[in-house]
């Protein structure tokens, strides 16, 4: 596991975009696993800027997003489909048919999850998976629980996640209570993983990820068992991590 300390959110975002850009330059047909949320927003903005300058070509890139709320369609502006369109897909030359997000409006959980898992497998697996981390240590929507769930599945969102995400919705009642997410196994099968963390709210989860036991109570802790993980965290997110312990 490699840990890069970033000065702040801007620095973290430039470093993250650089790693993603290098992946696309070295393999123009990369299969990327993408994340939503506040954390990667500026990383996406940097990539769009570099694309506009002609430094990047997304025409061969395929993407699979980590998760999607269940019960809302892509036209809902809080859907992760809408987020991806707004932050990346509509602004670069990626082919729409090469972008994949679980269909949140499809109610047949087994079908959504099996098809998504199969599609990732048929694409040859994810080469570089981007992750954020929840305040509670979740990755994707794999919430703290008694066991690690392997494949794509439907989850009931933890109360702490609903509280953290209500800032995006008009009313707390509007926050969906369920989501489809890649499983911990899906994430761990990615060849390379890049986890980003910014801000004090993540400090506890980042410290447990780095120094605590590997436990499904902190889903991100499983990453310690992956052979190729890079973490980029800013100073606030690393406030509980002593320099010498890294
Ligand atoms: P955030 O979410 O980027 O909005 O903080 C990260 C996550 O919950 O995984």
mmCIF file of C-alpha atoms and ligand atoms in Angstrom:
data_model
loop_
_atom_site.group_PDB
_atom_site.id
_atom_site.type_symbol
_atom_site.label_atom_id
_atom_site.label_comp_id
_atom_site.label_asym_id
_atom_site.label_seq_id
_atom_site.Cartn_x
_atom_site.Cartn_y
_atom_site.Cartn_z
ATOM 1 C CA UNK A 1 0.000 0.000 0.000
ATOM 2 C CA UNK A 2 1.394 3.412 -0.965
ATOM 3 C CA UNK A 3 0.313 6.542 0.846
ATOM 4 C CA UNK A 4 0.809 9.982 -0.679
ATOM 5 C CA UNK A 5 0.244 12.967 1.565
ATOM 6 C CA UNK A 6 -1.444 15.858 -0.181
ATOM 7 C CA UNK A 7 -1.403 19.383 1.198
ATOM 8 C CA UNK A 8 -5.108 19.958 0.665
ATOM 9 C CA UNK A 9 -8.086 19.051 -1.521
ATOM 10 C CA UNK A 10 -6.658 20.791 -4.601
ATOM 11 C CA UNK A 11 -3.333 18.992 -4.261
ATOM 12 C CA UNK A 12 -5.071 15.630 -3.710
ATOM 13 C CA UNK A 13 -7.197 16.214 -6.812
ATOM 14 C CA UNK A 14 -4.248 17.060 -9.079
ATOM 15 C CA UNK A 15 -2.324 14.005 -7.881
ATOM 16 C CA UNK A 16 -5.366 11.757 -8.408
ATOM 17 C CA UNK A 17 -6.079 13.166 -11.879
ATOM 18 C CA UNK A 18 -2.421 12.640 -12.789
ATOM 19 C CA UNK A 19 -2.609 8.945 -11.909
ATOM 20 C CA UNK A 20 -5.843 8.514 -13.871
ATOM 21 C CA UNK A 21 -4.425 10.447 -16.819
ATOM 22 C CA UNK A 22 -1.290 8.300 -16.799
ATOM 23 C CA UNK A 23 -3.482 5.197 -16.864
ATOM 24 C CA UNK A 24 -5.377 6.482 -19.931
ATOM 25 C CA UNK A 25 -2.195 7.569 -21.714
ATOM 26 C CA UNK A 26 -0.440 4.268 -21.133
ATOM 27 C CA UNK A 27 -3.549 2.200 -21.968
ATOM 28 C CA UNK A 28 -6.062 4.135 -24.117
ATOM 29 C CA UNK A 29 -8.512 1.197 -23.831
ATOM 30 C CA UNK A 30 -8.459 1.191 -20.048
ATOM 31 C CA UNK A 31 -11.371 -0.203 -18.060
ATOM 32 C CA UNK A 32 -11.818 2.218 -15.168
ATOM 33 C CA UNK A 33 -13.889 1.873 -12.013
ATOM 34 C CA UNK A 34 -15.263 5.275 -11.065
ATOM 35 C CA UNK A 35 -16.602 6.861 -7.901
ATOM 36 C CA UNK A 36 -19.027 9.695 -7.182
ATOM 37 C CA UNK A 37 -19.378 12.013 -4.175
ATOM 38 C CA UNK A 38 -17.677 15.287 -3.293
ATOM 39 C CA UNK A 39 -14.188 13.821 -3.112
ATOM 40 C CA UNK A 40 -13.501 13.137 -6.819
ATOM 41 C CA UNK A 41 -15.289 16.234 -8.192
ATOM 42 C CA UNK A 42 -12.148 18.311 -8.663
ATOM 43 C CA UNK A 43 -10.240 15.314 -9.987
ATOM 44 C CA UNK A 44 -12.884 15.056 -12.728
ATOM 45 C CA UNK A 45 -12.656 18.809 -13.378
ATOM 46 C CA UNK A 46 -8.888 18.484 -13.870
ATOM 47 C CA UNK A 47 -9.385 15.597 -16.289
ATOM 48 C CA UNK A 48 -11.966 17.582 -18.288
ATOM 49 C CA UNK A 49 -9.554 20.516 -18.466
ATOM 50 C CA UNK A 50 -6.719 18.292 -19.689
ATOM 51 C CA UNK A 51 -9.065 16.704 -22.228
ATOM 52 C CA UNK A 52 -10.039 20.172 -23.517
ATOM 53 C CA UNK A 53 -6.355 21.034 -23.885
ATOM 54 C CA UNK A 54 -5.955 17.918 -26.026
ATOM 55 C CA UNK A 55 -3.853 15.966 -23.536
ATOM 56 C CA UNK A 56 -6.343 13.117 -23.049
ATOM 57 C CA UNK A 57 -8.476 10.927 -25.299
ATOM 58 C CA UNK A 58 -11.359 8.994 -23.726
ATOM 59 C CA UNK A 59 -12.589 7.398 -26.974
ATOM 60 C CA UNK A 60 -11.286 3.929 -26.058
ATOM 61 C CA UNK A 61 -11.976 4.117 -22.308
ATOM 62 C CA UNK A 62 -14.708 2.053 -20.616
ATOM 63 C CA UNK A 63 -16.047 2.862 -17.176
ATOM 64 C CA UNK A 64 -17.965 1.032 -14.453
ATOM 65 C CA UNK A 65 -19.264 3.072 -11.549
ATOM 66 C CA UNK A 66 -19.162 1.743 -8.037
ATOM 67 C CA UNK A 67 -22.755 2.291 -7.094
ATOM 68 C CA UNK A 68 -26.153 3.883 -7.669
ATOM 69 C CA UNK A 69 -29.102 4.715 -5.457
ATOM 70 C CA UNK A 70 -31.972 2.239 -5.773
ATOM 71 C CA UNK A 71 -35.382 3.616 -6.693
ATOM 72 C CA UNK A 72 -34.323 6.699 -8.625
ATOM 73 C CA UNK A 73 -33.847 6.974 -12.355
ATOM 74 C CA UNK A 74 -30.968 8.515 -14.286
ATOM 75 C CA UNK A 75 -33.090 11.606 -14.915
ATOM 76 C CA UNK A 76 -33.160 12.390 -11.183
ATOM 77 C CA UNK A 77 -30.430 14.960 -10.666
ATOM 78 C CA UNK A 78 -29.263 13.211 -7.480
ATOM 79 C CA UNK A 79 -28.658 9.941 -9.306
ATOM 80 C CA UNK A 80 -25.061 8.941 -9.793
ATOM 81 C CA UNK A 81 -25.787 8.678 -13.501
ATOM 82 C CA UNK A 82 -26.633 12.408 -13.484
ATOM 83 C CA UNK A 83 -23.506 13.127 -11.425
ATOM 84 C CA UNK A 84 -21.290 11.317 -13.913
ATOM 85 C CA UNK A 85 -22.922 13.038 -16.891
ATOM 86 C CA UNK A 86 -22.463 16.435 -15.251
ATOM 87 C CA UNK A 87 -18.920 15.929 -13.985
ATOM 88 C CA UNK A 88 -17.333 13.874 -16.742
ATOM 89 C CA UNK A 89 -19.248 11.975 -19.393
ATOM 90 C CA UNK A 90 -20.918 14.934 -21.139
ATOM 91 C CA UNK A 91 -17.641 16.865 -21.165
ATOM 92 C CA UNK A 92 -15.208 14.397 -22.725
ATOM 93 C CA UNK A 93 -15.249 12.147 -25.792
ATOM 94 C CA UNK A 94 -16.115 8.951 -23.940
ATOM 95 C CA UNK A 95 -18.619 6.774 -25.841
ATOM 96 C CA UNK A 96 -21.923 6.529 -24.026
ATOM 97 C CA UNK A 97 -22.111 2.792 -24.656
ATOM 98 C CA UNK A 98 -18.781 2.394 -22.845
ATOM 99 C CA UNK A 99 -20.087 3.955 -19.609
ATOM 100 C CA UNK A 100 -21.805 1.694 -17.089
ATOM 101 C CA UNK A 101 -23.694 2.409 -13.866
ATOM 102 C CA UNK A 102 -26.093 0.015 -12.095
ATOM 103 C CA UNK A 103 -29.673 0.778 -13.174
ATOM 104 C CA UNK A 104 -31.184 2.266 -10.015
ATOM 105 C CA UNK A 105 -34.689 2.258 -11.453
ATOM 106 C CA UNK A 106 -34.655 -1.482 -12.149
ATOM 107 C CA UNK A 107 -36.270 -3.229 -9.183
ATOM 108 C CA UNK A 108 -35.117 -6.749 -9.917
ATOM 109 C CA UNK A 109 -32.106 -6.756 -7.610
ATOM 110 C CA UNK A 110 -30.778 -10.127 -8.727
ATOM 111 C CA UNK A 111 -30.933 -9.137 -12.388
ATOM 112 C CA UNK A 112 -29.262 -5.737 -11.909
ATOM 113 C CA UNK A 113 -26.482 -7.149 -9.787
ATOM 114 C CA UNK A 114 -25.793 -10.248 -11.844
ATOM 115 C CA UNK A 115 -25.764 -8.337 -15.117
ATOM 116 C CA UNK A 116 -23.425 -5.716 -13.669
ATOM 117 C CA UNK A 117 -21.005 -8.253 -12.240
ATOM 118 C CA UNK A 118 -21.058 -10.231 -15.531
ATOM 119 C CA UNK A 119 -20.445 -7.087 -17.590
ATOM 120 C CA UNK A 120 -17.344 -6.218 -15.529
ATOM 121 C CA UNK A 121 -16.090 -9.751 -15.920
ATOM 122 C CA UNK A 122 -16.695 -9.749 -19.690
ATOM 123 C CA UNK A 123 -14.823 -6.447 -19.988
ATOM 124 C CA UNK A 124 -11.794 -8.274 -18.578
ATOM 125 C CA UNK A 125 -12.070 -6.750 -15.080
ATOM 126 C CA UNK A 126 -11.279 -3.269 -13.819
ATOM 127 C CA UNK A 127 -7.745 -2.033 -14.299
ATOM 128 C CA UNK A 128 -7.883 1.013 -12.047
ATOM 129 C CA UNK A 129 -10.612 1.504 -9.466
ATOM 130 C CA UNK A 130 -11.135 4.934 -7.896
ATOM 131 C CA UNK A 131 -12.573 4.945 -4.382
ATOM 132 C CA UNK A 132 -13.667 7.515 -1.864
ATOM 133 C CA UNK A 133 -14.157 6.497 1.756
ATOM 134 C CA UNK A 134 -17.219 7.068 3.923
ATOM 135 C CA UNK A 135 -16.952 8.683 7.358
ATOM 136 C CA UNK A 136 -17.827 5.206 8.658
ATOM 137 C CA UNK A 137 -15.162 3.465 6.549
ATOM 138 C CA UNK A 138 -17.467 2.324 3.753
ATOM 139 C CA UNK A 139 -16.224 1.818 0.194
ATOM 140 C CA UNK A 140 -18.801 2.051 -2.557
ATOM 141 C CA UNK A 141 -21.906 1.462 -0.470
ATOM 142 C CA UNK A 142 -20.390 -1.474 1.388
ATOM 143 C CA UNK A 143 -21.464 -0.374 4.842
ATOM 144 C CA UNK A 144 -20.004 -1.632 8.138
ATOM 145 C CA UNK A 145 -21.444 -5.096 8.792
ATOM 146 C CA UNK A 146 -20.634 -8.539 10.147
ATOM 147 C CA UNK A 147 -19.212 -9.896 6.903
ATOM 148 C CA UNK A 148 -17.678 -8.751 3.642
ATOM 149 C CA UNK A 149 -20.148 -9.165 0.759
ATOM 150 C CA UNK A 150 -18.348 -10.399 -2.305
ATOM 151 C CA UNK A 151 -20.352 -9.392 -5.403
ATOM 152 C CA UNK A 152 -22.586 -6.564 -6.561
ATOM 153 C CA UNK A 153 -25.598 -6.379 -4.241
ATOM 154 C CA UNK A 154 -28.395 -4.188 -2.886
ATOM 155 C CA UNK A 155 -27.747 -2.524 0.489
ATOM 156 C CA UNK A 156 -29.737 -0.699 3.106
ATOM 157 C CA UNK A 157 -27.796 2.518 3.655
ATOM 158 C CA UNK A 158 -26.406 3.109 7.140
ATOM 159 C CA UNK A 159 -28.014 5.964 9.085
ATOM 160 C CA UNK A 160 -24.611 7.736 9.109
ATOM 161 C CA UNK A 161 -24.492 7.551 5.290
ATOM 162 C CA UNK A 162 -28.021 8.939 4.983
ATOM 163 C CA UNK A 163 -27.004 11.774 7.311
ATOM 164 C CA UNK A 164 -23.784 12.417 5.340
ATOM 165 C CA UNK A 165 -25.611 12.425 1.989
ATOM 166 C CA UNK A 166 -28.659 14.478 2.947
ATOM 167 C CA UNK A 167 -26.711 17.635 2.028
ATOM 168 C CA UNK A 168 -27.330 16.773 -1.627
ATOM 169 C CA UNK A 169 -31.126 16.497 -1.217
ATOM 170 C CA UNK A 170 -33.829 19.057 -0.428
ATOM 171 C CA UNK A 171 -35.210 17.035 2.480
ATOM 172 C CA UNK A 172 -33.791 14.161 4.486
ATOM 173 C CA UNK A 173 -36.857 12.052 3.515
ATOM 174 C CA UNK A 174 -35.736 12.328 -0.110
ATOM 175 C CA UNK A 175 -32.446 10.485 0.509
ATOM 176 C CA UNK A 176 -32.885 6.954 -0.886
ATOM 177 C CA UNK A 177 -32.610 4.243 1.756
ATOM 178 C CA UNK A 178 -31.127 1.616 -0.536
ATOM 179 C CA UNK A 179 -28.459 1.399 -3.207
ATOM 180 C CA UNK A 180 -26.847 -1.040 -5.601
ATOM 181 C CA UNK A 181 -23.124 -1.357 -5.077
ATOM 182 C CA UNK A 182 -20.156 -3.322 -6.311
ATOM 183 C CA UNK A 183 -19.257 -5.820 -3.608
ATOM 184 C CA UNK A 184 -16.006 -5.878 -1.704
ATOM 185 C CA UNK A 185 -14.951 -8.786 -3.925
ATOM 186 C CA UNK A 186 -15.725 -6.779 -7.086
ATOM 187 C CA UNK A 187 -13.533 -3.967 -5.782
ATOM 188 C CA UNK A 188 -10.751 -6.273 -4.634
ATOM 189 C CA UNK A 189 -10.616 -7.930 -8.067
ATOM 190 C CA UNK A 190 -9.556 -4.587 -9.647
ATOM 191 C CA UNK A 191 -5.903 -4.754 -10.644
ATOM 192 C CA UNK A 192 -5.085 -1.358 -9.113
ATOM 193 C CA UNK A 193 -6.971 0.738 -6.589
ATOM 194 C CA UNK A 194 -6.695 4.466 -5.897
ATOM 195 C CA UNK A 195 -8.437 5.675 -2.735
ATOM 196 C CA UNK A 196 -8.904 9.384 -2.089
ATOM 197 C CA UNK A 197 -9.658 11.072 1.218
ATOM 198 C CA UNK A 198 -9.989 14.726 2.054
ATOM 199 C CA UNK A 199 -11.062 16.569 5.172
ATOM 200 C CA UNK A 200 -11.323 16.029 8.923
ATOM 201 C CA UNK A 201 -14.527 14.000 8.668
ATOM 202 C CA UNK A 202 -12.482 11.193 7.092
ATOM 203 C CA UNK A 203 -9.635 11.223 9.636
ATOM 204 C CA UNK A 204 -11.029 8.472 11.846
ATOM 205 C CA UNK A 205 -11.844 6.143 8.924
ATOM 206 C CA UNK A 206 -8.429 6.729 7.311
ATOM 207 C CA UNK A 207 -6.598 6.010 10.570
ATOM 208 C CA UNK A 208 -8.549 2.761 11.017
ATOM 209 C CA UNK A 209 -7.945 1.801 7.397
ATOM 210 C CA UNK A 210 -4.195 2.247 7.856
ATOM 211 C CA UNK A 211 -3.645 1.036 11.407
ATOM 212 C CA UNK A 212 -6.675 -0.909 12.616
ATOM 213 C CA UNK A 213 -7.607 -4.550 12.148
ATOM 214 C CA UNK A 214 -8.990 -5.833 8.848
ATOM 215 C CA UNK A 215 -12.667 -6.053 9.698
ATOM 216 C CA UNK A 216 -16.024 -5.735 7.901
ATOM 217 C CA UNK A 217 -16.877 -3.118 10.539
ATOM 218 C CA UNK A 218 -14.436 -0.871 8.588
ATOM 219 C CA UNK A 219 -14.993 -2.128 5.023
ATOM 220 C CA UNK A 220 -12.049 -0.117 3.632
ATOM 221 C CA UNK A 221 -9.678 -2.081 5.893
ATOM 222 C CA UNK A 222 -9.872 -5.002 3.425
ATOM 223 C CA UNK A 223 -7.729 -2.924 1.054
ATOM 224 C CA UNK A 224 -4.708 -3.791 3.198
ATOM 225 C CA UNK A 225 -4.931 -7.261 1.635
ATOM 226 C CA UNK A 226 -4.824 -5.934 -1.944
ATOM 227 C CA UNK A 227 -1.439 -6.008 -3.703
ATOM 228 C CA UNK A 228 -1.686 -2.634 -5.472
ATOM 229 C CA UNK A 229 -3.406 0.141 -3.520
ATOM 230 C CA UNK A 230 -2.491 3.820 -3.588
ATOM 231 C CA UNK A 231 -4.012 6.215 -1.083
ATOM 232 C CA UNK A 232 -3.903 9.958 -1.579
ATOM 233 C CA UNK A 233 -5.091 11.780 1.503
ATOM 234 C CA UNK A 234 -4.788 15.408 2.509
ATOM 235 C CA UNK A 235 -3.427 16.720 5.781
ATOM 236 C CA UNK A 236 -6.830 17.005 7.425
ATOM 237 C CA UNK A 237 -7.698 13.414 6.566
ATOM 238 C CA UNK A 238 -4.317 12.294 7.945
ATOM 239 C CA UNK A 239 -4.487 14.271 11.160
ATOM 240 C CA UNK A 240 -4.686 11.031 13.234
ATOM 241 C CA UNK A 241 -1.871 9.292 11.359
ATOM 242 C CA UNK A 242 1.627 9.841 12.623
ATOM 243 C CA UNK A 243 4.237 10.371 9.913
ATOM 244 C CA UNK A 244 6.451 7.540 11.173
ATOM 245 C CA UNK A 245 3.646 4.955 11.144
ATOM 246 C CA UNK A 246 3.109 5.171 7.362
HETATM 247 P P1 LIG B 1 -17.789 11.893 -0.333
HETATM 248 O O1 LIG B 1 -18.273 10.393 -0.184
HETATM 249 O O2 LIG B 1 -16.766 11.889 -1.435
HETATM 250 O O3 LIG B 1 -19.028 12.665 -0.721
HETATM 251 O O4 LIG B 1 -17.224 12.314 0.967
HETATM 252 C C1 LIG B 1 -17.321 9.368 -0.186
HETATM 253 C C2 LIG B 1 -18.010 8.065 0.132
HETATM 254 O O5 LIG B 1 -19.049 8.089 0.820
HETATM 255 O O6 LIG B 1 -17.511 7.022 -0.304
#
